[in-house]
Each structure stands twice: as C-alpha cells, then as structure tokens.
XYZ file of C-alpha atoms in Angstrom:
578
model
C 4.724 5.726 38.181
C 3.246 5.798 35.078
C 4.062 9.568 34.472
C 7.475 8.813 35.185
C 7.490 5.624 32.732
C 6.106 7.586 29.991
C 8.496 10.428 30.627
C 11.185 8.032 30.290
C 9.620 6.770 26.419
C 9.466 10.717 25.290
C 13.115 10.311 26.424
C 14.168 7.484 24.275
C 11.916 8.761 21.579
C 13.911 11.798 21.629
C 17.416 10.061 21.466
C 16.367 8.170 19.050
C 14.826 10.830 16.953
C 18.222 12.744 17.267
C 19.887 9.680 15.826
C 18.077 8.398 13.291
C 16.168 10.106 10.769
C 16.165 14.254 9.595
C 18.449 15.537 6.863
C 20.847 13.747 7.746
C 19.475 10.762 6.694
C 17.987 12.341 3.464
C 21.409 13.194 2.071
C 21.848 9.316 0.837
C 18.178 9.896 -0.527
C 19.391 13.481 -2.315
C 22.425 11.521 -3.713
C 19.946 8.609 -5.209
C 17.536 11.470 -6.415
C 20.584 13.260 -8.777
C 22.066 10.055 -9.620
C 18.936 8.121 -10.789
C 17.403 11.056 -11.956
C 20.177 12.011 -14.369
C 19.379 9.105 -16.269
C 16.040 9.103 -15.890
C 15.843 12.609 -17.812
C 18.057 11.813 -20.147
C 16.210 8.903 -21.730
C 12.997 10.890 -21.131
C 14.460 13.610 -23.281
C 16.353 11.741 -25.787
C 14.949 8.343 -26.111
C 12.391 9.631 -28.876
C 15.870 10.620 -31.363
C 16.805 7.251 -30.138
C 13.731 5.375 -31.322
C 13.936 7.874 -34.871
C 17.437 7.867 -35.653
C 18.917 4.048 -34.319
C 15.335 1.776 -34.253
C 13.755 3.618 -37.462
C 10.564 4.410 -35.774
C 8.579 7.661 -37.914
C 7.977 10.609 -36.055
C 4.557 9.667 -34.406
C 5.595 5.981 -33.638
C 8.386 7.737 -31.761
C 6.826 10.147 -30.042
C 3.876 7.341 -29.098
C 6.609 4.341 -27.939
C 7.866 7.109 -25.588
C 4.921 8.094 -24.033
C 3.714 4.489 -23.838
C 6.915 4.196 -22.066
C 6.921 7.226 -19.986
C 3.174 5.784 -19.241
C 4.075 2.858 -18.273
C 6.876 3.640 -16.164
C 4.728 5.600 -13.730
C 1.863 3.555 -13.687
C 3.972 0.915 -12.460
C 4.721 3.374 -9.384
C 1.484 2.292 -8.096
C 3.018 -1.346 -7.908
C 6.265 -0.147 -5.713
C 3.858 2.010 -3.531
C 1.373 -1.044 -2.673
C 4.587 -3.597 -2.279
C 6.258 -1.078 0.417
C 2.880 -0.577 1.963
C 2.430 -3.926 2.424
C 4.995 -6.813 1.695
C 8.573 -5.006 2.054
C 9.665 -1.817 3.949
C 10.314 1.169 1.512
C 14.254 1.367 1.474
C 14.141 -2.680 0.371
C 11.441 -1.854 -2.058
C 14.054 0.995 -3.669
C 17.090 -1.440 -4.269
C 15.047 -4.098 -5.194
C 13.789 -2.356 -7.714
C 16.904 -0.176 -8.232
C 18.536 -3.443 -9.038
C 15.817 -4.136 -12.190
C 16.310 -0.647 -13.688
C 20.321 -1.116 -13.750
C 19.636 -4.584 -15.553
C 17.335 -2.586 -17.769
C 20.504 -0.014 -18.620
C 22.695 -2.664 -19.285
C 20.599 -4.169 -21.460
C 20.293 -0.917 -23.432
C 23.577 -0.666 -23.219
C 24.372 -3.842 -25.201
C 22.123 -3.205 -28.193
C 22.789 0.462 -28.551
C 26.410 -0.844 -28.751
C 25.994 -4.208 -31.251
C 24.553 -3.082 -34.745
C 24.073 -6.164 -35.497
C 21.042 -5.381 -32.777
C 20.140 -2.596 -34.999
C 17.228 -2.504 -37.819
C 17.638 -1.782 -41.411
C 15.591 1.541 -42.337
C 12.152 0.047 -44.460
C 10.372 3.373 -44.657
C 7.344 2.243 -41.928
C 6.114 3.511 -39.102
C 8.167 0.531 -37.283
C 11.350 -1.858 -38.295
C 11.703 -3.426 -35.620
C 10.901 -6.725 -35.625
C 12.367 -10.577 -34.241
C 14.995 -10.564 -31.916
C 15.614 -6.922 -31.695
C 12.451 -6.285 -31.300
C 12.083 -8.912 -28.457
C 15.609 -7.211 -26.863
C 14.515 -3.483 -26.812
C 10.937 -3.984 -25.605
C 12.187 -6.535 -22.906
C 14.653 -3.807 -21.707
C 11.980 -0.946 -22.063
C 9.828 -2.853 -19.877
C 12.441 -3.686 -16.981
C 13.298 -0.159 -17.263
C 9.593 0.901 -16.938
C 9.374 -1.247 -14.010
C 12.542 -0.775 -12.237
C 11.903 3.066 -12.144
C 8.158 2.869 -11.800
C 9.334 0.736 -8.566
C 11.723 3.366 -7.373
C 9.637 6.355 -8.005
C 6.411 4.874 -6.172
C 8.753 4.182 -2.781
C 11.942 6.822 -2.623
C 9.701 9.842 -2.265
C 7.798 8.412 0.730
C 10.803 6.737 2.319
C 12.416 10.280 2.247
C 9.318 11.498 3.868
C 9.099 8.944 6.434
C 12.729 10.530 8.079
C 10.412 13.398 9.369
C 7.801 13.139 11.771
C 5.094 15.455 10.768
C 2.937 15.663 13.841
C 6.364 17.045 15.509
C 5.585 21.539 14.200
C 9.831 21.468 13.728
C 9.502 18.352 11.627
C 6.766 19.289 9.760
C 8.229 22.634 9.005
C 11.239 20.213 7.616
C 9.237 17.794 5.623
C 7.807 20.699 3.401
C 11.544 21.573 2.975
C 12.374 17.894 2.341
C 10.247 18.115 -0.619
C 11.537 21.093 -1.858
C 14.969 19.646 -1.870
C 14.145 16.720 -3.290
C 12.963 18.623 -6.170
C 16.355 20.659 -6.317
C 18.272 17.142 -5.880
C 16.560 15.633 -8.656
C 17.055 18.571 -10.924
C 20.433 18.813 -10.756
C 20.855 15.385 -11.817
C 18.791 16.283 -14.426
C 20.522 18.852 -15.754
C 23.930 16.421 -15.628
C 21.852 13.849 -17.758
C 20.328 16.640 -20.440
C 23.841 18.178 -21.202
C 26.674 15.845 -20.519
C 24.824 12.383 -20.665
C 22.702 13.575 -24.244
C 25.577 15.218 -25.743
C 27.704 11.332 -25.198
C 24.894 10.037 -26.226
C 24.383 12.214 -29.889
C 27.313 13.455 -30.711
C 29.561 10.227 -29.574
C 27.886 6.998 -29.324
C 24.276 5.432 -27.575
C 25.897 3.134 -25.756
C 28.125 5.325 -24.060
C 25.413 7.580 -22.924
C 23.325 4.483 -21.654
C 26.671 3.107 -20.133
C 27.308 5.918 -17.664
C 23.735 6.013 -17.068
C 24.195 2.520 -15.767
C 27.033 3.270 -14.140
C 25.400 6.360 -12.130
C 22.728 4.611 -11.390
C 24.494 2.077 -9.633
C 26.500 4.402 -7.673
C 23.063 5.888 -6.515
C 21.464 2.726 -4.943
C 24.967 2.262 -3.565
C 25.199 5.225 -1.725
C 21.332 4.671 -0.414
C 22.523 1.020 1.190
C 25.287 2.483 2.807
C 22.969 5.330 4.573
C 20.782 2.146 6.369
C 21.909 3.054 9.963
C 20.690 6.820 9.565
C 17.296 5.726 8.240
C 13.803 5.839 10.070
C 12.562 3.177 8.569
C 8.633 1.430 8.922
C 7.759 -1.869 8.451
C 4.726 -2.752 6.532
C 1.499 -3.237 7.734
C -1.891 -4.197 6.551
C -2.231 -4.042 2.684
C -3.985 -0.446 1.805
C -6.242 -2.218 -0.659
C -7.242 -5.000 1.274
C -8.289 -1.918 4.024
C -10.360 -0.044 1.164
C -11.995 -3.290 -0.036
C -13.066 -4.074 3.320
C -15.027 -1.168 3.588
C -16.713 -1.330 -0.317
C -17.836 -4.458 0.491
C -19.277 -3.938 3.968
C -21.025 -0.992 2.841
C -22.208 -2.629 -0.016
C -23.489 -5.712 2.085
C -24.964 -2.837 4.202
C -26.607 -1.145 1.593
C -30.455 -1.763 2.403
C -29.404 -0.619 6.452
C -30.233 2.585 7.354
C -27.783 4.894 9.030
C -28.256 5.847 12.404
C -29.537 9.432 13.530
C -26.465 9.819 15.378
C -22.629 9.167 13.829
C -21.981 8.698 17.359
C -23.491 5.184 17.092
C -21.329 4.146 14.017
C -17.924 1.571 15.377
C -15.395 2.905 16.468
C -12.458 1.904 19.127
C -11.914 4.428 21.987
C -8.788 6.411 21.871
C -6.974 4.817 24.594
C -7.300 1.846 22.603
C -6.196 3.245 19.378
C -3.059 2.921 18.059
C -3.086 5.020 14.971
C -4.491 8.954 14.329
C -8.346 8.654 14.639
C -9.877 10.886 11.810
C -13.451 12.620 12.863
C -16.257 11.629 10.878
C -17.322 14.021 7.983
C -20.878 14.060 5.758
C -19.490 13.746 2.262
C -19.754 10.399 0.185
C -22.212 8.742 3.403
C -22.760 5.689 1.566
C -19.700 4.367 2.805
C -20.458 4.937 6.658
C -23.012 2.165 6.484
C -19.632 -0.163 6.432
C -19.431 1.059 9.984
C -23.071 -0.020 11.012
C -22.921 -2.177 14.142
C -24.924 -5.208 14.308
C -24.535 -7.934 17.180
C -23.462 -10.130 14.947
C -20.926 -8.048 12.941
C -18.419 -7.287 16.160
C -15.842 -10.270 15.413
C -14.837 -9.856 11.629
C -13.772 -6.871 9.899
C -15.567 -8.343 6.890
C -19.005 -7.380 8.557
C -18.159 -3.914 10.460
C -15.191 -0.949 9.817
C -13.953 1.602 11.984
C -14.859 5.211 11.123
C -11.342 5.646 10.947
C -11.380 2.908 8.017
C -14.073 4.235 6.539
C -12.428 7.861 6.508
C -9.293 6.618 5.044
C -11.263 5.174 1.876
C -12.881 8.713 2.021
C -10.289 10.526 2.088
C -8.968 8.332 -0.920
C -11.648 9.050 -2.949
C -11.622 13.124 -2.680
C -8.174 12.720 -3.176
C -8.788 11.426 -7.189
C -10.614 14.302 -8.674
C -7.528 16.274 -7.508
C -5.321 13.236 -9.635
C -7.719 13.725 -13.013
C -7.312 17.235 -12.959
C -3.627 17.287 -13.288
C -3.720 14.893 -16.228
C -4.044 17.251 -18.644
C -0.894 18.854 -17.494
C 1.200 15.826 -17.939
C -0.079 15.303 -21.797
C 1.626 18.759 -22.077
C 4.611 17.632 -20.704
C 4.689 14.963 -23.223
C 4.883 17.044 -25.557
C 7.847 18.673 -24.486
C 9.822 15.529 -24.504
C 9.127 14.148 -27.764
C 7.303 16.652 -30.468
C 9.653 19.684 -29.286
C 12.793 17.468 -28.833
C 11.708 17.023 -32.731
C 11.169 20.566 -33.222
C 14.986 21.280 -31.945
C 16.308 18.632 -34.405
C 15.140 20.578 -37.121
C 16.541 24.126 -35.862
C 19.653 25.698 -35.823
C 21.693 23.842 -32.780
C 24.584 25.897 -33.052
C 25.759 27.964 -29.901
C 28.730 30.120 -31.103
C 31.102 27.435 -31.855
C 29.197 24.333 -29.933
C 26.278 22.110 -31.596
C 23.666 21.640 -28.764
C 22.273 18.684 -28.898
C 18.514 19.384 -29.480
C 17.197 16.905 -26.192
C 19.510 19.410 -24.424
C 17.457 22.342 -24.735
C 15.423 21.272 -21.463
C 18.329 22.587 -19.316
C 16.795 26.253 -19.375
C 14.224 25.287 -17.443
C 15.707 22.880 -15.167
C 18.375 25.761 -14.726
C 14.987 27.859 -13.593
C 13.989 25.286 -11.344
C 17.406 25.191 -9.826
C 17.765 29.384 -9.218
C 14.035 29.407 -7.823
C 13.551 26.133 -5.403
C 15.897 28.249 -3.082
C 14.701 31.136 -3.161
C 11.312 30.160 -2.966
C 12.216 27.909 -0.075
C 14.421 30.372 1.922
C 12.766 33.548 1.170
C 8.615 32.781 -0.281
C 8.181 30.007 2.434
C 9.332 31.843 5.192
C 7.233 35.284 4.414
C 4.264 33.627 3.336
C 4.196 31.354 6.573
C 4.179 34.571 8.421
C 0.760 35.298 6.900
C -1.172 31.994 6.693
C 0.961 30.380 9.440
C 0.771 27.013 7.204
C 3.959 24.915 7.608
C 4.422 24.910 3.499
C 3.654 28.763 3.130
C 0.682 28.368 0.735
C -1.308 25.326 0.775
C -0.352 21.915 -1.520
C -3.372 22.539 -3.596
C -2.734 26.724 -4.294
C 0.662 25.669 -5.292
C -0.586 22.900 -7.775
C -3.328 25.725 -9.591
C -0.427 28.418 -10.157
C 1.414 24.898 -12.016
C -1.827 24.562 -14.265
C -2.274 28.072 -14.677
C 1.508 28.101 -16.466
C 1.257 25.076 -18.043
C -1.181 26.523 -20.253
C 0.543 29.165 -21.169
C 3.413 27.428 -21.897
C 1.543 25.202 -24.718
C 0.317 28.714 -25.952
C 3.715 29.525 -26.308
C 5.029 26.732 -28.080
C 2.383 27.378 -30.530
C 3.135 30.738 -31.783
C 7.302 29.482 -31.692
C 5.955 26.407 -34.062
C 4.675 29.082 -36.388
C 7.726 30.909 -36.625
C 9.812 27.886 -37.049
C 7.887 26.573 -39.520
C 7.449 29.597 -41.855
C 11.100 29.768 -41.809
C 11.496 25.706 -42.667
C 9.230 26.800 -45.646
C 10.992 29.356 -46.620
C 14.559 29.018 -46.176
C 15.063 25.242 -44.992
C 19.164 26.006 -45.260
C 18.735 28.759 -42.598
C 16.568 27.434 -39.507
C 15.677 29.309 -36.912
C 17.749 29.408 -33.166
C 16.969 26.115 -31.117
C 16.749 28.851 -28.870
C 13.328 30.053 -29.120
C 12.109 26.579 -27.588
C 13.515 28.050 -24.252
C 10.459 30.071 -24.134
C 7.897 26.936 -23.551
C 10.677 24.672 -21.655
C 11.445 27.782 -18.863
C 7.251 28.573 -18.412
C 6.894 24.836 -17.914
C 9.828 24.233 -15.372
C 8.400 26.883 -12.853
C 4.820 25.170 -14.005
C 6.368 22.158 -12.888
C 8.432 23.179 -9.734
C 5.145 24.073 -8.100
C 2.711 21.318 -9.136
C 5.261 18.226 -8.641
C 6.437 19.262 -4.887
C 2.610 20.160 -4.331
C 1.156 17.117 -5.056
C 4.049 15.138 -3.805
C 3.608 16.840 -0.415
C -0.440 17.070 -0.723
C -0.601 13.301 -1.318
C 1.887 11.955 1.379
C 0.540 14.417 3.948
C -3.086 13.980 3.184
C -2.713 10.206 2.705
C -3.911 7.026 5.817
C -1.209 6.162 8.035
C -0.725 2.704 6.138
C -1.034 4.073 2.597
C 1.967 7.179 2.369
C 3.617 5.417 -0.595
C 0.466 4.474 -2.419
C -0.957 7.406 -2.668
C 2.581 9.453 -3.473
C 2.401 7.305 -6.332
C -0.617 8.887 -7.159
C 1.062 11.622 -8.719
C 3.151 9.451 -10.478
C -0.368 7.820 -11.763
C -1.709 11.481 -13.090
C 1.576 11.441 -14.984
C 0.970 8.035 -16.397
C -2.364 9.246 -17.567
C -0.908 11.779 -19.164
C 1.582 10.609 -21.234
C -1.004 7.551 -22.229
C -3.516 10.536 -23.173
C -0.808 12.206 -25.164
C -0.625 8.906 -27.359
C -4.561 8.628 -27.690
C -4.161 12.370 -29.010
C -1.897 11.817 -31.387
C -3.921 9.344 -32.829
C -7.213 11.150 -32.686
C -6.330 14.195 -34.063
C -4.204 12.346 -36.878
C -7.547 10.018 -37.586
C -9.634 12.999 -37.423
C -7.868 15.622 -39.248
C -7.100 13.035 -42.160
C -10.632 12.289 -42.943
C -11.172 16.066 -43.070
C -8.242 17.523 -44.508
C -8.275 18.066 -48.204
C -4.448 16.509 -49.000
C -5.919 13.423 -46.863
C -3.055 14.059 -44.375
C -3.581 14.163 -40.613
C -1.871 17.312 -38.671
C 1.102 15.063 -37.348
C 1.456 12.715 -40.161
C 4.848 11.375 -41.564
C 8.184 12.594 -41.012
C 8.663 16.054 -42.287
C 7.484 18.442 -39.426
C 7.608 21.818 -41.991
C 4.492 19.992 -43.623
C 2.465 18.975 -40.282
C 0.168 21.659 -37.993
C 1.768 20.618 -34.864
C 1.153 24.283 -33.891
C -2.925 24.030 -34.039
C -2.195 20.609 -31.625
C -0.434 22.912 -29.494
C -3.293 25.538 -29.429
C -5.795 22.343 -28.888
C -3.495 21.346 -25.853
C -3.654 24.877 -24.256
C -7.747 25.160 -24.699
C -7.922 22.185 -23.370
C -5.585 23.230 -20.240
C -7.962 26.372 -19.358
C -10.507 24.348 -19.295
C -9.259 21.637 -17.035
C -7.854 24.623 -14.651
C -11.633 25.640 -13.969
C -12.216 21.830 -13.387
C -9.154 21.659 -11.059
C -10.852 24.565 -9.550
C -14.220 23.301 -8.563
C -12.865 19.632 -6.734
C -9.965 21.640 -4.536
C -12.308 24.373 -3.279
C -14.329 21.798 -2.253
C -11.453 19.245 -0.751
C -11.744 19.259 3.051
C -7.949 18.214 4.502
C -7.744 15.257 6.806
C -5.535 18.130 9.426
C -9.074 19.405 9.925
C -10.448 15.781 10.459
C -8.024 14.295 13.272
C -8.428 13.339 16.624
C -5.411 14.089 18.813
C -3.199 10.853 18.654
C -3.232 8.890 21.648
C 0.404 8.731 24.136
C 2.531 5.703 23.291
C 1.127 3.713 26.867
C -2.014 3.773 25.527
C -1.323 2.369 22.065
C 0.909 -0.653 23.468
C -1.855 -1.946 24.554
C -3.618 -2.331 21.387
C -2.262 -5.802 19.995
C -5.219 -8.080 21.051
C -8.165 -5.655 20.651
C -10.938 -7.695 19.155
C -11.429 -5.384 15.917
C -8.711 -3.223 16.909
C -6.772 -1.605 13.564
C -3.270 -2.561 15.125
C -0.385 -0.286 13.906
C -0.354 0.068 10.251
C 3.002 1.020 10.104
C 5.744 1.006 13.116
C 9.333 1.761 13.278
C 12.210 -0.534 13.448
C 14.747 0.982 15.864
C 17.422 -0.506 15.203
C-alpha cells in the first residue's frame, strides 16, 4: 500500500514537473534578463558622460558617483536575496522591486528632460546642489535599490524552474545559466548601441525614456509567465538560521566536543525533510552549537542540527571564494567609467558614423554572444565526456580562467593608454581610433563570460536549501566590493601620488586625461590582479563542495511527516502547485 501510494506521488510529481517549470518557463525570465538588462548596461556605461557632461561632475567625481552607484546597486542585492528567502516568494520579490527601478527611470527621465533640473557649470568637483541635487540622488538611490532587488532574486527564481537533484535537470540548470548570460547580453548590446547613441547624440531623456519603457515591458512579460513558474514559498529567514548557530556555539564555547560526531544532534532521515549534509572537520568551533545537553532538546536557541551547523559552514568557505573575485570587479570599474573617458577623447568616427564612446563595450559583449554557444553546445558537451561533471569543468576552474584574463586585460589597457596619450600630446587634432579600446573590452568579456555564470552557478548550487537567493547575491556582493574599492583607489592613489609628485598633482587629478598617468593605475590594477589570482588559488583548492557532503534525500512519505518534530528543521522552502 504504501509502495503503491508513493508510486502514485512520483506520478503527480512527474505531471507536474512536465507542466510547470523547465525552459519553458525561463523564456519570460530570458525576456526580463534582455529587457532590464539593456538598461541596466546602458546607464552602467554611460551614466559617468552623464554625470560629466549634464550634472558638471570632474572626471574623478564622475567616475567615483558611478561606482558608488554601481556599489550600491549590488550591495542592495543582498536585501532582495534575504526578502525572497524569507518574507516574499522570489517572482513577487522581482516585480516588487521591478516596480521601484521603473519609478527610478522615470524619475531620470524627468530631469534629464527639464533644464531647469540642470546645474550651471562652477568649475568643482560637484554643482550639484538643492533641489537637483535632492532629485538625482533620490532617483539614483531607487534605481540602486530597485535593481539591487531584482538582481539578488531573478537569477535564483530562474534557477528554481530546474530541479537539480533530477541528472536531466541538472544538466539543464548549468545551461540555464549559460543562457541567462546570452539573454542578458543581448540586451546589453541593444542598450550600448541603440539606447547610448539616443542618449548622446539625441537627447538624455530619450535614452532614459525607452529605458523605462523596456523595462516595463520586461516585468510585464515576467507576470504574464506566473502559470509556467515553479515557484517556492519562503521559509525560515537564512540569517536568523546562521545566528542560531553563532550563538549556540558561542554559549557552548567552554563544552568540549564529543569523541564521536556521531553524538552531535541530529534528526534521523526519515524524519528529515530537507538534504542532510555529512559532517566535515573544518571550522569545528561551530559543531559545539550541536552539543546535546538534557536540557537543550526543546529550543533551537540551545542545540542545532549538524545540518544547521553545515549550512553556516558551508557559508563561511563560501566567502574567501567572494573576496577573491573583488579585485576583478575594481577592474571592471574601470572599464565603465575611466575608459568610457578614454573613448571620449579618441577618434569616434567609423567611416561615416560617430560611435558614441560608452558604445565601444559592444565588442566584447558581441564576444560573449559568438562564444556562450559554442561553449555551451560544443566545450560543455566534450569536456563532460572527460570529467563527467554536469557543467563540463567545475564552477570554481571556470571562475580562475576569468581572473587569469582579467589581468591581462588591465595590462592591456595600459600599454593602449600610452599610445593614446602620446598621441593627445602630440597631435591633440588627430586622436587615435576609439578602436584600440576593443583590445581590453573583448579580453574582459570572455574574462567575464566565465567568472559571472561560474559563480552564479557555484553559489546557487553550493548554497542551503533555504538560502539559494542569498547567497546568488553573493556575487552580486563581490561586485559591490569592487566597484566601492575602485572609488577608495581613486582616492588613494590621487592622495598618495600628490604628496609625492613634484607638480603636486595626483595621477588622476582634474579633467584633462593627456596630463594624468591613468596608465601606471592600470599597471597597479593588473599587479594587483596576479596577485589576488594566487590568493583565489589557495581558498578553491582547498573548498570541499557540499555534492561531496550530502546524505541521500529522504522519499516524499517520509518528509510529510515532519511538521510537528520537536526540533525538526521543517521545509525551508516548498513549492506552491498551483
């Protein structure tokens, strides 16, 4: 009887599986991904000519207010990630917060078009002051947290449409990711051509207007896909699970551990209602939060599962991997603001055409677009034949050959900034090509088509059942690191190289880029990006993945009876089947 009744669950499972969920249900996602993304890029790229050439920032006031931005924008990812882990399912978390970044773009919108919104040029390193002031950074920051929002839930809720302990779903969740990345870039590609050429050769507000518009069409088009979704509820908050087990191991911290993990807490399988992870040696302070006591067996505050205490764990291996893919995102920075300046100052003509110089990041997004298939269709499938891993290569060997270009690509844009600026000297009247930026932008796009999708995938796979969008955000988080470490550069090495320069002028100071040494802050950035690769290096040699960690998951009888378990860590996340 009970064979029979669990035959007939791995029936409706099925059906439902077959219904809901899969690529068919991550084509509204795709359609979000270009849409949103299209304007996402294009402010990334062009908002620092924006902040120069309408708001009167100087060149280092721009470049900072956009990474502060940029910062900003993915640290509040970690905000959408812990609300869809906890309070709201991830598709609401996406239009709620879809609905804050079009209010954002509207907002833009409105001042780029009223110059009365506008501030008089005063020769500082910042006009603008009062009202406008009050406008654009009130915008900015609804931007920064509408998208932060989006970003730290969409990528997750995509993943969630694929079961990964299913091998033919996992084998299509490390293509989801993939296409995600080819989704996103084509709407990038949209917003660095059509969207910055409106927007520099026509009119701000225009650009920021079909940016809104887009946008709009893209959370649109993910409501109407609700009946194809898989989607979870929320369960218990992630960091009220991780704080259980600090302070239980802290209360715990004059207990000594048993001989045996054996004797640490943990609920049987048949009892267990989420994937069990086996105990592991590293960081064993924390297993003292799973020290049972005979007074400790009623309150979670006083004893954890090894499972809990695993999660946290696995959490904390996880950040080394984060800090050493900060460095990477300071030299992305770069690429958005110093080298969109760079083009500005070059020859933007293309046969009869004027490029706009935020354009130029097409080549590699063009890159990106010519090599996600291939290397899904054709790398994936050979290299799976050797290693028999569902992605081809592991998360983490796809994240060091990212580092290992990113370097180069800084080393590039160094010896480019050299021959640019000896022909500014020179010849001012006859720059040269905007076209030798390609160089840098094309080594960083393949840099950044493997390190993105890798950590993406690394961080939702390796992540605790009730934490998948927290800890995608995560790499949204190294980003935000970056981009606030590319403003704390800027200003060191300007405060620095003043005092020791002998015209008392820092190497990125003022406005006239043919008199800076932005080249030697390349150099520094690509030094710096060897050295973090042998950092990145030591922690993900070491990193043990949880796949090697988990107990088999127990059948779906077994788990339904799990809800009044004293203790028991009832279903972090289920599905609504609906």
């Amino acid at each position: 009887m009970a064979d029979q009744e669990e035959k007939e669950e791995q029936k409706l499972l099925a059906e439902w599986k077959r219904k809901k969920g899969g690529f068919r249900a991550s084509m509204f996602i795709f359609v979000l991904s270009a849409l949103d993304n299209m304007g996402f890029v294009a402010n990334m790229v062009s908002l620092v000519l924006y902040f120069y050439g309408v708001m009167h920032f100087d060149l280092s006031s721009s470049a900072n207010t956009l990474t502060n931005f940029m910062g900003s924008t993915f640290l509040l990812s970690l905000v959408g990630g812990f609300i869809s882990d906890t309070y709201l399912n991830r598709f609401s978390t996406c239009l709620l917060f879809g609905s804050l970044e079009v209010m954002a773009l509207a907002m833009l919108s409105v001042q780029a078009g009223s110059r009365h919104l506008h501030p008089e040029a005063c020769g500082k390193s910042s006009c603008v002051k009062g009202g406008i002031a009050v406008m654009l950074y009130t915008s900015l920051c609804l931007l920064a947290l509408g998208v932060g929002g989006v970003r730290g839930s969409m990528t997750a809720f995509g993943a969630d449409q694929f079961d990964d302990k299913d091998p033919s779903e996992a084998k299509a969740l490390a293509s989801f990711f993939n296409w995600l990345l080819m989704s996103s870039t084509l709407g990038a590609i949209t917003g660095v051509t059509a969207v910055v050429w409106v927007s520099t050769q026509k009119a701000w507000h225009w650009g920021f207007f079909i940016i809104t518009i887009a946008s709009s069409i893209g959370f649109i088009t993910l409501a109407i896909g609700k009946p194809f979704y898989r989607i979870k509820t929320p369960g218990d908050s992630p960091i009220l699970r991780i704080l259980q087990v600090l302070v239980v191991a802290f209360k715990n911290r004059k207990l000594s551990l048993p001989e045996s993990h054996q004797e640490l807490y943990e609920i049987s399988d048949k009892d267990a209602a989420v994937e069990k992870i086996a105990h592991t040696n590293q960081i064993r302070f924390l297993d003292k939060a799973a020290i049972v006591s005979e007074k400790s067996k009623a309150d979670r505050w006083k004893v954890c599962t090894v499972t809990q205490v695993e999660e946290v764990k696995i959490l904390i291996r996880m950040l080394p991997i984060v800090g050493s893919t900060i460095i990477m995102n300071t030299c992305l920075a770069q690429l958005q603001t110093f080298s969109v300046q760079q083009g500005n100052v070059m020859n933007l003509k293309l046969g009869s055409l004027t490029v706009p110089a935020p354009s130029i990041p097409v080549i590699p997004l063009v890159f990106i677009t010519i090599l996600v298939p291939i290397y899904e269709l054709f790398f994936v499938p050979f290299a799976r034949k050797i290693t028999n891993h569902p992605s081809g290569i592991t998360q983490l060997q796809r994240v060091g050959v990212g580092l290992v270009l990113s370097a180069i690509s800084m080393a590039v844009a160094a010896i480019v900034e050299v021959k640019r600026r000896e022909r500014g000297r020179k010849d001012p009247s006859n720059p040269i090509s905007l076209f030798w930026l390609s160089f840098q932008y094309a080594i960083f796009g393949v840099a950044d088509m493997f390190t993105l999708v890798g950590l993406l995938e690394f961080f939702y796979r390796e992540a605790p059942s009730g934490m998948k969008s927290l800890s995608t955000s995560l790499t949204w988080l190294s980003m935000s690191l970056g981009y606030f470490l590319s403003t704390v550069f800027v200003n060191l090495i300007n405060g620095v190289t003043k005092r020791v320069s002998p015209s008392k002028q820092g190497w990125l100071h003022g406005f006239d880029l043919n008199h800076n040494n932005l080249n030697l802050f390349y150099w520094f950035l690509a030094i710096l990006s060897c050295i973090n690769f042998f950092n990145y290096i030591f922690w993900a040699s070491r990193y043990k993945y949880k796949s090697d960690q988990l107990h088999p998951p127990p059948p779906p009888a077994a788990a339904a009876t799990n809800h009044n378990k004293p203790l028991d860590q009832v279903p972090l996340r289920k599905m609504e089947i609906n």
